[in-house]
Amino acid sequence: MPPFSSSSPSPASPSPLSHDAVVTALRSAGCVFAEDEARLILAAARTPAELAAMVNRRVTGLPLELVLGWAEFHGLRIAVEPGLFVPRRRTEFLVEQALAVAPDASVVVDLCCGSGAVGVALAAALGSRGRIELHAADIDPAAVRCARRNVAPYSGEVHLGDLFEPLPDSLRGRVGILAANVPYVPTDEVGLLPAEARDHEPRVALDGGPDGLDVLRRVAAEAPRWLAPGGCLLVETSERQAPKALEAFTGSGLSARVVASEELYANVVIGLNQP
C-alpha cells in the first residue's frame, strides 16, 4: 500500500490525525487489532509527521511495541528498541509462577534478559515486601543497554556475557529466583516464525539449537550452584519440548515439574533446589 501521508487532505478526506484514517491504514496492512493499535499510536504521536512515520513503520511490518518504544508486560511499561526481542504476554505466566513459588525471594536473577522485562516485573512485585537485589544478564550488547534503562528504577545491575559467566561470584548459593527466558525455537523452525519475530528480532533470542533445548540444558546444568537452598529456576518452553526439558532439570538434581496455562499457551518448567 502507498505510504501514509502527513500532507493536508482534501476537504472530503478524513484528517491524517483522525482515528478513522489510522485505523484504515492499519487494517489495510492486515493488522488484526487495528482499532486498539490506532489508539496507542495516536496517543504516542506528537506531530502529524511523527504519526505518519509511526504508521508507516507499522504497516511495513515493524512490531507495534517497537513502533511505540515500549511493551506492556505484567502491568508495566517496558522500554524496547528495534532489534530486540519483544516480551510476550505468555511470559507473564512465568512471572506469576515465580511469585507463587518464592514469594519471599530477595535475590532475583534474570538470564537471557532481553529488555529485562521478567526481572523488572519480579522486582516490582517483590519490592513491596522488602529490598530486592536484582541482577540480569544477556549476551547481546543492545539488550544490555535497553535492560539497564528498565532496571535502573529498581537499582538492578545488568551484566554483558554468556549466561552465568558475567554474574558476580557473590551470587553463588544466594539466588532465590532464577528466571531464564531462553531461546527455545528449534533451528529448522526459526524460518517458520511470524514475520514480526523472524524479520525484526535477533536470531540469538530465538534459536535454541537443533531441538530448541541447547540453552535450557546449559542453564539447568549450572543452576544448582547459584540457587539458594529452596531457590527456584523457571524456564519457559513449549508443550512438545516439556518432557525433555524436565529431564534436564531433574538430571541436574533439581526437583522439577511442568506447569501450563491454556489461556496464555504457556509452559514453564520449575525446578527447586532442595535444602
XYZ file of C-alpha atoms in Angstrom:
275
model
C 0.000 0.000 0.000
C 1.175 3.611 -0.521
C 2.870 5.394 2.369
C 0.660 7.085 4.905
C 0.915 10.816 4.160
C 1.014 13.666 6.654
C 0.152 16.243 3.985
C -3.087 18.195 4.201
C -6.027 16.083 2.969
C -8.726 17.236 0.601
C -11.917 18.508 2.281
C -13.664 15.170 1.548
C -10.884 13.086 3.118
C -10.503 12.321 6.819
C -7.730 14.150 8.646
C -4.478 12.168 8.779
C -4.599 12.637 12.544
C -8.062 11.107 12.786
C -8.649 7.777 14.397
C -10.511 6.515 11.330
C -7.671 7.322 8.949
C -5.125 5.493 11.056
C -7.441 2.504 11.534
C -7.977 2.305 7.777
C -4.238 2.318 7.099
C -3.540 -0.348 9.705
C -6.456 -2.545 8.684
C -5.393 -2.360 5.026
C -1.970 -3.626 6.101
C -3.535 -6.631 7.833
C -3.304 -5.508 11.467
C -5.907 -7.616 13.256
C -6.320 -5.230 16.199
C -6.303 -2.063 14.104
C -8.635 -0.130 16.419
C -6.522 -0.745 19.520
C -3.264 -0.110 17.693
C -4.565 3.155 16.251
C -5.494 4.385 19.703
C -1.998 3.680 21.033
C -0.194 5.208 18.063
C -2.348 8.334 18.123
C -1.647 8.769 21.826
C 2.103 8.435 21.267
C 2.486 10.663 18.187
C 3.255 14.307 18.941
C 3.002 15.736 15.421
C 1.362 14.788 12.104
C 4.815 13.957 10.704
C 5.619 11.678 13.629
C 2.246 9.998 13.269
C 2.864 9.354 9.574
C 6.284 7.882 10.324
C 4.903 5.615 13.072
C 2.070 4.341 10.907
C 4.459 3.720 8.019
C 6.729 1.667 10.264
C 3.777 -0.378 11.459
C 2.254 -1.040 8.035
C 5.645 -2.222 6.741
C 5.710 -4.896 9.464
C 7.581 -3.451 12.441
C 6.034 -4.873 15.628
C 3.722 -2.408 17.366
C 5.839 -2.416 20.519
C 8.902 -1.317 18.557
C 6.878 1.411 16.869
C 5.741 2.714 20.255
C 9.071 2.184 22.019
C 7.514 0.185 24.852
C 5.728 -3.077 25.583
C 3.129 -3.698 28.248
C 4.239 -6.542 30.497
C 2.747 -7.587 33.820
C 1.117 -4.193 34.242
C 4.315 -2.275 33.489
C 5.626 -0.348 30.507
C 8.930 -1.868 29.460
C 11.159 0.124 27.101
C 12.039 -1.776 23.922
C 14.119 -0.873 20.888
C 14.383 -2.078 17.272
C 16.487 -5.207 17.016
C 15.479 -6.541 20.431
C 13.225 -9.396 21.487
C 9.771 -8.116 22.420
C 8.481 -9.535 25.737
C 5.487 -11.820 25.225
C 2.262 -11.798 27.190
C 2.588 -15.547 27.784
C 5.799 -14.967 29.752
C 3.725 -13.213 32.409
C 2.771 -16.762 33.406
C 6.420 -17.453 34.285
C 6.451 -14.350 36.478
C 3.281 -15.423 38.276
C 4.671 -18.897 38.904
C 7.897 -17.455 40.319
C 5.968 -15.226 42.706
C 3.818 -18.162 43.841
C 6.768 -20.494 44.418
C 9.134 -17.962 46.029
C 7.062 -15.092 47.467
C 9.809 -14.137 49.909
C 12.740 -14.162 47.486
C 15.170 -11.300 47.991
C 17.718 -12.107 45.258
C 16.476 -12.319 41.654
C 18.472 -13.151 38.527
C 17.074 -12.731 35.011
C 19.149 -14.658 32.447
C 18.747 -14.086 28.688
C 17.097 -10.933 29.932
C 16.486 -9.100 26.661
C 14.787 -5.873 27.718
C 14.836 -7.011 31.351
C 11.048 -7.379 31.468
C 10.955 -10.512 33.613
C 13.409 -9.223 36.192
C 11.677 -5.850 36.390
C 8.252 -7.472 36.833
C 9.589 -9.669 39.635
C 11.361 -6.773 41.348
C 8.242 -4.607 41.117
C 6.074 -7.310 42.683
C 8.549 -8.399 45.348
C 9.752 -4.904 46.199
C 6.701 -4.132 48.294
C 7.740 -6.967 50.618
C 11.312 -5.842 51.221
C 14.554 -4.930 49.488
C 15.225 -6.849 46.294
C 18.666 -7.470 44.818
C 18.160 -7.711 41.062
C 20.692 -8.918 38.515
C 20.178 -9.547 34.801
C 22.427 -10.773 32.024
C 22.388 -11.080 28.241
C 24.905 -11.847 25.526
C 23.574 -9.062 23.263
C 25.062 -5.586 23.954
C 21.919 -3.878 22.590
C 19.746 -5.865 25.000
C 22.012 -4.966 27.907
C 21.786 -1.255 27.088
C 17.995 -1.391 26.969
C 17.702 -3.552 30.090
C 19.811 -1.074 32.055
C 17.191 1.596 31.344
C 14.438 -0.664 32.618
C 16.103 -1.978 35.770
C 17.503 1.383 36.891
C 14.415 2.313 38.969
C 14.905 -0.926 40.906
C 18.639 -0.399 41.474
C 19.307 -3.512 39.407
C 22.539 -4.474 37.669
C 22.748 -5.777 34.111
C 25.771 -7.780 33.003
C 27.030 -8.432 29.469
C 28.047 -12.009 28.747
C 27.021 -15.614 28.200
C 24.529 -16.905 30.783
C 26.156 -17.183 34.228
C 29.648 -16.135 33.096
C 29.315 -12.378 33.808
C 27.451 -12.717 37.129
C 29.273 -11.747 40.344
C 30.657 -14.747 42.239
C 28.981 -13.328 45.338
C 25.632 -14.556 43.963
C 26.598 -18.234 44.144
C 24.288 -20.074 46.500
C 22.152 -16.978 47.163
C 19.654 -16.720 44.300
C 16.024 -17.114 45.340
C 14.513 -16.796 41.854
C 16.484 -17.622 38.727
C 14.331 -16.821 35.682
C 15.719 -17.730 32.272
C 13.604 -16.879 29.242
C 15.934 -18.853 26.984
C 15.594 -19.152 23.197
C 13.747 -22.403 22.505
C 12.767 -22.430 18.827
C 14.465 -25.359 17.011
C 16.910 -24.081 14.397
C 14.972 -25.557 11.471
C 11.776 -23.835 12.634
C 13.065 -20.264 13.007
C 12.169 -19.596 9.373
C 8.573 -20.605 10.103
C 8.057 -17.933 12.760
C 5.730 -14.978 12.101
C 7.437 -12.227 10.134
C 7.347 -9.830 13.097
C 9.665 -12.165 15.009
C 11.633 -13.614 12.103
C 12.445 -10.276 10.476
C 12.733 -7.932 13.443
C 14.096 -9.880 16.421
C 17.667 -11.148 16.871
C 18.182 -14.786 15.971
C 20.194 -15.316 19.158
C 16.998 -14.632 21.124
C 15.004 -17.205 19.140
C 17.240 -20.090 18.022
C 17.578 -22.782 20.674
C 19.616 -25.260 18.625
C 18.607 -28.475 16.847
C 15.838 -29.416 19.275
C 15.419 -25.973 20.824
C 16.835 -27.007 24.190
C 20.555 -26.275 23.914
C 20.492 -23.154 26.099
C 17.942 -24.606 28.522
C 20.219 -27.594 29.188
C 23.168 -25.319 29.900
C 21.139 -23.234 32.333
C 19.739 -26.283 34.137
C 23.182 -27.872 34.476
C 24.724 -24.879 36.232
C 21.732 -23.501 38.133
C 22.162 -25.526 41.345
C 25.498 -23.819 42.010
C 23.770 -20.429 42.032
C 20.458 -21.184 43.715
C 19.973 -20.702 47.432
C 18.596 -23.668 49.389
C 14.928 -23.705 48.405
C 15.596 -21.368 45.463
C 13.863 -21.958 42.152
C 14.744 -21.989 38.468
C 11.980 -21.184 35.968
C 12.274 -21.583 32.207
C 9.648 -21.203 29.503
C 9.412 -23.920 26.868
C 6.888 -25.473 24.504
C 4.454 -28.265 25.285
C 6.289 -30.560 22.881
C 9.671 -29.882 24.493
C 8.480 -30.026 28.098
C 9.316 -33.725 28.779
C 12.949 -33.319 27.664
C 13.221 -30.017 29.492
C 12.005 -31.730 32.640
C 14.689 -34.384 32.198
C 17.352 -31.669 32.015
C 16.148 -30.197 35.303
C 15.967 -33.477 37.193
C 19.299 -34.540 35.702
C 20.950 -31.579 37.403
C 19.483 -32.546 40.773
C 16.535 -30.167 40.864
C 13.089 -31.233 41.997
C 11.115 -30.305 38.903
C 7.619 -30.059 37.472
C 5.897 -28.536 34.459
C 3.004 -26.093 34.757
C 0.895 -24.820 31.875
C -1.597 -22.085 31.068
C -4.059 -22.926 28.308
C -5.229 -19.314 28.218
C -1.765 -17.916 27.503
C -0.488 -21.018 25.690
C 2.454 -21.041 28.078
C 4.518 -23.868 29.522
C 7.008 -23.335 32.319
C 9.415 -25.776 33.905
C 10.019 -25.093 37.595
C 12.999 -26.573 39.414
C 13.552 -26.355 43.155
C 16.934 -26.601 44.808
C 16.014 -28.756 47.757
C 17.537 -27.620 51.089
